[in-house]
Amino acid sequence: MENRNNVTVFILLGLSQNEIVQRVSFVLFLLIYMVIVLGNLLIVVTVKSSQHLQTPMYFFLSVLSFVDICYSSATVPKLIVDLLAEGKTISYQGCITQLFSVHIFGCTEILILTVMAYDRYVAICKPLRYTTIMNQRWCSQMVVASWLGGFAHSMVQTLLTTQLPFCGPNEIDHYFCDIYPLLKLACTDTHVVGALVVANTGMIALGCFLVLLISYVIILVALRTHSSQDRRKALSTCTSHITVVVLLFGPCLFIYIRPSTTLAVDKVFALFYTIITPMLNPIIYTLRNAEMKSAMTKLWSRKESAWQAR
């Protein structure tokens, strides 16, 4: 394949061409992005500063919150700027960078959620061996492995895309650069590349989803032998995790598990895993978690006392 690339700039069509919708969306997404950054940053700071939260579960939660900030930052700032811009353009290099960023953070988030499910499985099904299995070294290794997995996945997506020739048109019917809209613009047959994308992205998402599903079935079965108090506490944590999994994996599987085609609703579904889920994670994991709320209250009290002392 001769890599003819006459396109240096792509035009992002965004979510809507209606000016009123764009202005309303600008305010809405700006507020959402502030919630994402501040909410997830609060979780990271709270976990790092509280002695009571130095456990594997909260360590993984702080990593997930950091990934959420990075994940949303790969798309939302550009979306917000474009909502008020006359020319919604992105350079070829910028498009490839955004594609790489979206997939490395998205895949890492999926793998971190899978690791969190494994942590809950060990805590509930093997409580006597929990501290031995989930030691600090093993937890760090799983997080590093998640980042490496995300990097490897994203590199495959990026290399597949950069080998494609783009000779026009250059309008991307999306609010960020993703693999399927770019395949639609390539001036060559993309059936093989599309199949590789499904095998890469779709199978990772489906495989992790099945692992999560099986692990929670095992957890729910194991909870029958626990006391009612332990069941309530475990179910509270697991329910939060399952909610995040459904919000993330549902739209992700809808887009990436099918053949490489683009639908008008893809942009709406993409909002769930790039914006909605990162925004809801802090709410889900704090409002349903008494330990997190207590730690945040103590952190706020310490900060308030420090300010008063000045």
mmCIF file of C-alpha atoms in Angstrom, residues 59-242:
data_model
loop_
_atom_site.group_PDB
_atom_site.id
_atom_site.type_symbol
_atom_site.label_atom_id
_atom_site.label_comp_id
_atom_site.label_asym_id
_atom_site.label_seq_id
_atom_site.Cartn_x
_atom_site.Cartn_y
_atom_site.Cartn_z
ATOM 1 C CA PHE A 59 -5.031 2.654 45.883
ATOM 2 C CA PHE A 60 -6.716 1.339 42.729
ATOM 3 C CA LEU A 61 -9.487 3.920 43.117
ATOM 4 C CA SER A 62 -6.936 6.754 43.198
ATOM 5 C CA VAL A 63 -5.277 5.346 40.064
ATOM 6 C CA LEU A 64 -8.687 5.124 38.366
ATOM 7 C CA SER A 65 -9.400 8.751 39.275
ATOM 8 C CA PHE A 66 -6.059 9.868 37.820
ATOM 9 C CA VAL A 67 -6.770 7.930 34.612
ATOM 10 C CA ASP A 68 -10.229 9.547 34.428
ATOM 11 C CA ILE A 69 -8.682 13.013 34.535
ATOM 12 C CA CYS A 70 -6.271 12.096 31.738
ATOM 13 C CA TYR A 71 -8.969 10.314 29.718
ATOM 14 C CA SER A 72 -11.414 13.214 29.736
ATOM 15 C CA SER A 73 -8.602 15.711 29.119
ATOM 16 C CA ALA A 74 -7.805 13.939 25.852
ATOM 17 C CA THR A 75 -11.150 15.018 24.347
ATOM 18 C CA VAL A 76 -13.164 17.463 26.467
ATOM 19 C CA PRO A 77 -10.941 20.607 26.311
ATOM 20 C CA LYS A 78 -10.815 20.365 22.501
ATOM 21 C CA LEU A 79 -14.586 19.806 22.400
ATOM 22 C CA ILE A 80 -15.208 22.858 24.605
ATOM 23 C CA VAL A 81 -12.987 25.105 22.472
ATOM 24 C CA ASP A 82 -14.554 23.868 19.233
ATOM 25 C CA LEU A 83 -18.072 24.611 20.459
ATOM 26 C CA LEU A 84 -17.318 28.347 20.190
ATOM 27 C CA ALA A 85 -14.814 28.208 17.325
ATOM 28 C CA GLU A 86 -15.751 28.968 13.739
ATOM 29 C CA GLY A 87 -13.248 26.504 12.299
ATOM 30 C CA LYS A 88 -13.257 23.190 14.148
ATOM 31 C CA THR A 89 -9.980 21.907 12.769
ATOM 32 C CA ILE A 90 -7.249 19.616 14.057
ATOM 33 C CA SER A 91 -3.906 18.897 12.429
ATOM 34 C CA TYR A 92 -3.042 15.409 11.208
ATOM 35 C CA GLN A 93 -0.398 15.110 13.942
ATOM 36 C CA GLY A 94 -2.850 16.417 16.544
ATOM 37 C CA CYS A 95 -5.474 13.933 15.384
ATOM 38 C CA ILE A 96 -3.085 10.993 15.682
ATOM 39 C CA THR A 97 -1.972 12.216 19.125
ATOM 40 C CA GLN A 98 -5.592 12.451 20.268
ATOM 41 C CA LEU A 99 -6.310 8.966 18.906
ATOM 42 C CA PHE A 100 -3.332 7.571 20.818
ATOM 43 C CA SER A 101 -4.325 9.397 24.028
ATOM 44 C CA VAL A 102 -7.960 8.301 23.936
ATOM 45 C CA HIS A 103 -7.052 4.648 23.491
ATOM 46 C CA ILE A 104 -4.186 4.447 25.991
ATOM 47 C CA PHE A 105 -6.272 6.018 28.759
ATOM 48 C CA GLY A 106 -9.461 4.185 27.751
ATOM 49 C CA CYS A 107 -7.795 0.764 27.685
ATOM 50 C CA THR A 108 -5.920 1.481 30.933
ATOM 51 C CA GLU A 109 -9.210 2.387 32.617
ATOM 52 C CA ILE A 110 -10.777 -0.893 31.464
ATOM 53 C CA LEU A 111 -7.818 -2.864 32.811
ATOM 54 C CA ILE A 112 -7.823 -0.967 36.133
ATOM 55 C CA LEU A 113 -11.527 -1.762 36.577
ATOM 56 C CA THR A 114 -10.712 -5.417 35.948
ATOM 57 C CA VAL A 115 -7.948 -5.258 38.567
ATOM 58 C CA MET A 116 -10.398 -3.676 41.026
ATOM 59 C CA ALA A 117 -12.794 -6.573 40.462
ATOM 60 C CA TYR A 118 -9.969 -9.012 41.196
ATOM 61 C CA ASP A 119 -9.232 -7.110 44.414
ATOM 62 C CA ARG A 120 -12.872 -7.467 45.514
ATOM 63 C CA TYR A 121 -12.843 -11.148 44.575
ATOM 64 C CA VAL A 122 -9.805 -11.828 46.783
ATOM 65 C CA ALA A 123 -11.203 -9.712 49.651
ATOM 66 C CA ILE A 124 -14.540 -11.548 49.688
ATOM 67 C CA CYS A 125 -13.640 -15.062 48.550
ATOM 68 C CA LYS A 126 -10.197 -15.375 50.190
ATOM 69 C CA PRO A 127 -10.320 -12.983 53.183
ATOM 70 C CA LEU A 128 -7.699 -14.839 55.255
ATOM 71 C CA ARG A 129 -5.132 -14.578 52.470
ATOM 72 C CA TYR A 130 -6.094 -11.071 51.333
ATOM 73 C CA THR A 131 -3.168 -9.166 52.867
ATOM 74 C CA THR A 132 -0.728 -11.806 51.624
ATOM 75 C CA ILE A 133 -2.019 -11.849 48.053
ATOM 76 C CA MET A 134 -2.773 -8.133 47.656
ATOM 77 C CA ASN A 135 0.553 -6.870 48.924
ATOM 78 C CA GLN A 136 1.952 -3.511 47.843
ATOM 79 C CA ARG A 137 4.358 -4.983 45.298
ATOM 80 C CA TRP A 138 1.674 -7.062 43.574
ATOM 81 C CA CYS A 139 -0.735 -4.112 43.476
ATOM 82 C CA SER A 140 1.920 -1.870 41.913
ATOM 83 C CA GLN A 141 2.781 -4.549 39.366
ATOM 84 C CA MET A 142 -0.872 -4.866 38.321
ATOM 85 C CA VAL A 143 -1.143 -1.104 37.858
ATOM 86 C CA VAL A 144 2.064 -1.027 35.788
ATOM 87 C CA ALA A 145 0.771 -3.966 33.730
ATOM 88 C CA SER A 146 -2.481 -2.042 33.110
ATOM 89 C CA TRP A 147 -0.554 0.971 31.820
ATOM 90 C CA LEU A 148 1.640 -1.234 29.624
ATOM 91 C CA GLY A 149 -1.451 -2.990 28.288
ATOM 92 C CA GLY A 150 -3.044 0.359 27.469
ATOM 93 C CA PHE A 151 0.146 1.524 25.755
ATOM 94 C CA ALA A 152 0.436 -1.655 23.655
ATOM 95 C CA HIS A 153 -3.231 -1.454 22.631
ATOM 96 C CA SER A 154 -2.964 2.225 21.704
ATOM 97 C CA MET A 155 0.239 1.700 19.726
ATOM 98 C CA VAL A 156 -1.507 -0.937 17.588
ATOM 99 C CA GLN A 157 -4.416 1.426 16.892
ATOM 100 C CA THR A 158 -2.075 4.292 16.076
ATOM 101 C CA LEU A 159 0.213 2.284 13.803
ATOM 102 C CA LEU A 160 -2.758 0.867 11.894
ATOM 103 C CA THR A 161 -4.079 4.399 11.344
ATOM 104 C CA THR A 162 -0.781 6.009 10.306
ATOM 105 C CA GLN A 163 -0.349 3.389 7.566
ATOM 106 C CA LEU A 164 -3.577 4.524 5.895
ATOM 107 C CA PRO A 165 -3.533 7.005 2.996
ATOM 108 C CA PHE A 166 -5.766 10.077 3.357
ATOM 109 C CA CYS A 167 -6.320 12.012 0.141
ATOM 110 C CA GLY A 168 -9.636 13.716 0.898
ATOM 111 C CA PRO A 169 -12.302 14.422 2.052
ATOM 112 C CA ASN A 170 -11.123 15.517 5.500
ATOM 113 C CA GLU A 171 -14.357 15.973 7.488
ATOM 114 C CA ILE A 172 -14.616 13.750 10.581
ATOM 115 C CA ASP A 173 -18.208 13.266 11.705
ATOM 116 C CA HIS A 174 -17.284 13.182 15.384
ATOM 117 C CA TYR A 175 -16.100 15.475 18.189
ATOM 118 C CA PHE A 176 -12.703 13.771 18.465
ATOM 119 C CA CYS A 177 -10.392 11.651 16.325
ATOM 120 C CA ASP A 178 -11.275 7.983 16.631
ATOM 121 C CA ILE A 179 -10.381 4.938 14.607
ATOM 122 C CA TYR A 180 -13.693 4.195 12.834
ATOM 123 C CA PRO A 181 -14.355 7.751 11.547
ATOM 124 C CA LEU A 182 -10.762 7.846 10.257
ATOM 125 C CA LEU A 183 -11.164 4.481 8.516
ATOM 126 C CA LYS A 184 -14.180 5.963 6.733
ATOM 127 C CA LEU A 185 -11.976 8.751 5.290
ATOM 128 C CA ALA A 186 -9.104 6.541 4.139
ATOM 129 C CA CYS A 187 -8.799 6.311 0.345
ATOM 130 C CA THR A 188 -8.145 2.571 0.305
ATOM 131 C CA ASP A 189 -9.893 -0.641 1.237
ATOM 132 C CA THR A 190 -10.031 -0.844 5.053
ATOM 133 C CA HIS A 191 -11.741 -4.194 5.614
ATOM 134 C CA VAL A 192 -8.562 -5.853 6.900
ATOM 135 C CA VAL A 193 -7.660 -2.911 9.128
ATOM 136 C CA GLY A 194 -11.241 -2.781 10.399
ATOM 137 C CA ALA A 195 -11.117 -6.465 11.314
ATOM 138 C CA LEU A 196 -7.837 -5.913 13.165
ATOM 139 C CA VAL A 197 -9.403 -3.004 15.075
ATOM 140 C CA VAL A 198 -12.339 -5.180 16.141
ATOM 141 C CA ALA A 199 -9.920 -7.938 17.161
ATOM 142 C CA ASN A 200 -7.862 -5.438 19.154
ATOM 143 C CA THR A 201 -10.311 -3.014 20.755
ATOM 144 C CA GLY A 202 -13.476 -5.094 20.656
ATOM 145 C CA MET A 203 -11.936 -8.257 22.030
ATOM 146 C CA ILE A 204 -10.143 -6.418 24.849
ATOM 147 C CA ALA A 205 -13.400 -4.755 25.903
ATOM 148 C CA LEU A 206 -15.431 -7.950 25.563
ATOM 149 C CA GLY A 207 -12.805 -10.103 27.292
ATOM 150 C CA CYS A 208 -12.518 -7.744 30.280
ATOM 151 C CA PHE A 209 -16.297 -7.427 30.470
ATOM 152 C CA LEU A 210 -16.722 -11.217 30.624
ATOM 153 C CA VAL A 211 -14.009 -11.467 33.296
ATOM 154 C CA LEU A 212 -15.794 -8.779 35.316
ATOM 155 C CA LEU A 213 -19.153 -10.491 34.856
ATOM 156 C CA ILE A 214 -17.830 -13.875 35.976
ATOM 157 C CA SER A 215 -15.966 -12.382 38.943
ATOM 158 C CA TYR A 216 -19.071 -10.631 40.249
ATOM 159 C CA VAL A 217 -21.189 -13.743 39.845
ATOM 160 C CA ILE A 218 -18.624 -15.601 41.974
ATOM 161 C CA ILE A 219 -18.584 -12.751 44.499
ATOM 162 C CA LEU A 220 -22.393 -12.669 44.788
ATOM 163 C CA VAL A 221 -22.494 -16.444 45.312
ATOM 164 C CA ALA A 222 -19.735 -16.251 47.943
ATOM 165 C CA LEU A 223 -21.582 -13.485 49.834
ATOM 166 C CA ARG A 224 -24.370 -15.894 50.772
ATOM 167 C CA THR A 225 -22.128 -17.421 53.447
ATOM 168 C CA HIS A 226 -21.221 -14.055 55.011
ATOM 169 C CA SER A 227 -23.007 -12.186 57.777
ATOM 170 C CA SER A 228 -25.697 -9.644 56.871
ATOM 171 C CA GLN A 229 -23.437 -6.736 57.897
ATOM 172 C CA ASP A 230 -20.564 -7.996 55.740
ATOM 173 C CA ARG A 231 -22.974 -8.565 52.845
ATOM 174 C CA ARG A 232 -24.283 -4.994 53.042
ATOM 175 C CA LYS A 233 -20.764 -3.535 53.086
ATOM 176 C CA ALA A 234 -19.529 -5.743 50.244
ATOM 177 C CA LEU A 235 -22.641 -5.156 48.143
ATOM 178 C CA SER A 236 -22.299 -1.395 48.581
ATOM 179 C CA THR A 237 -18.770 -1.484 47.173
ATOM 180 C CA CYS A 238 -19.620 -3.967 44.425
ATOM 181 C CA THR A 239 -22.740 -2.050 43.378
ATOM 182 C CA SER A 240 -20.650 1.084 42.866
ATOM 183 C CA HIS A 241 -18.170 -0.850 40.770
ATOM 184 C CA ILE A 242 -20.868 -2.581 38.708
#
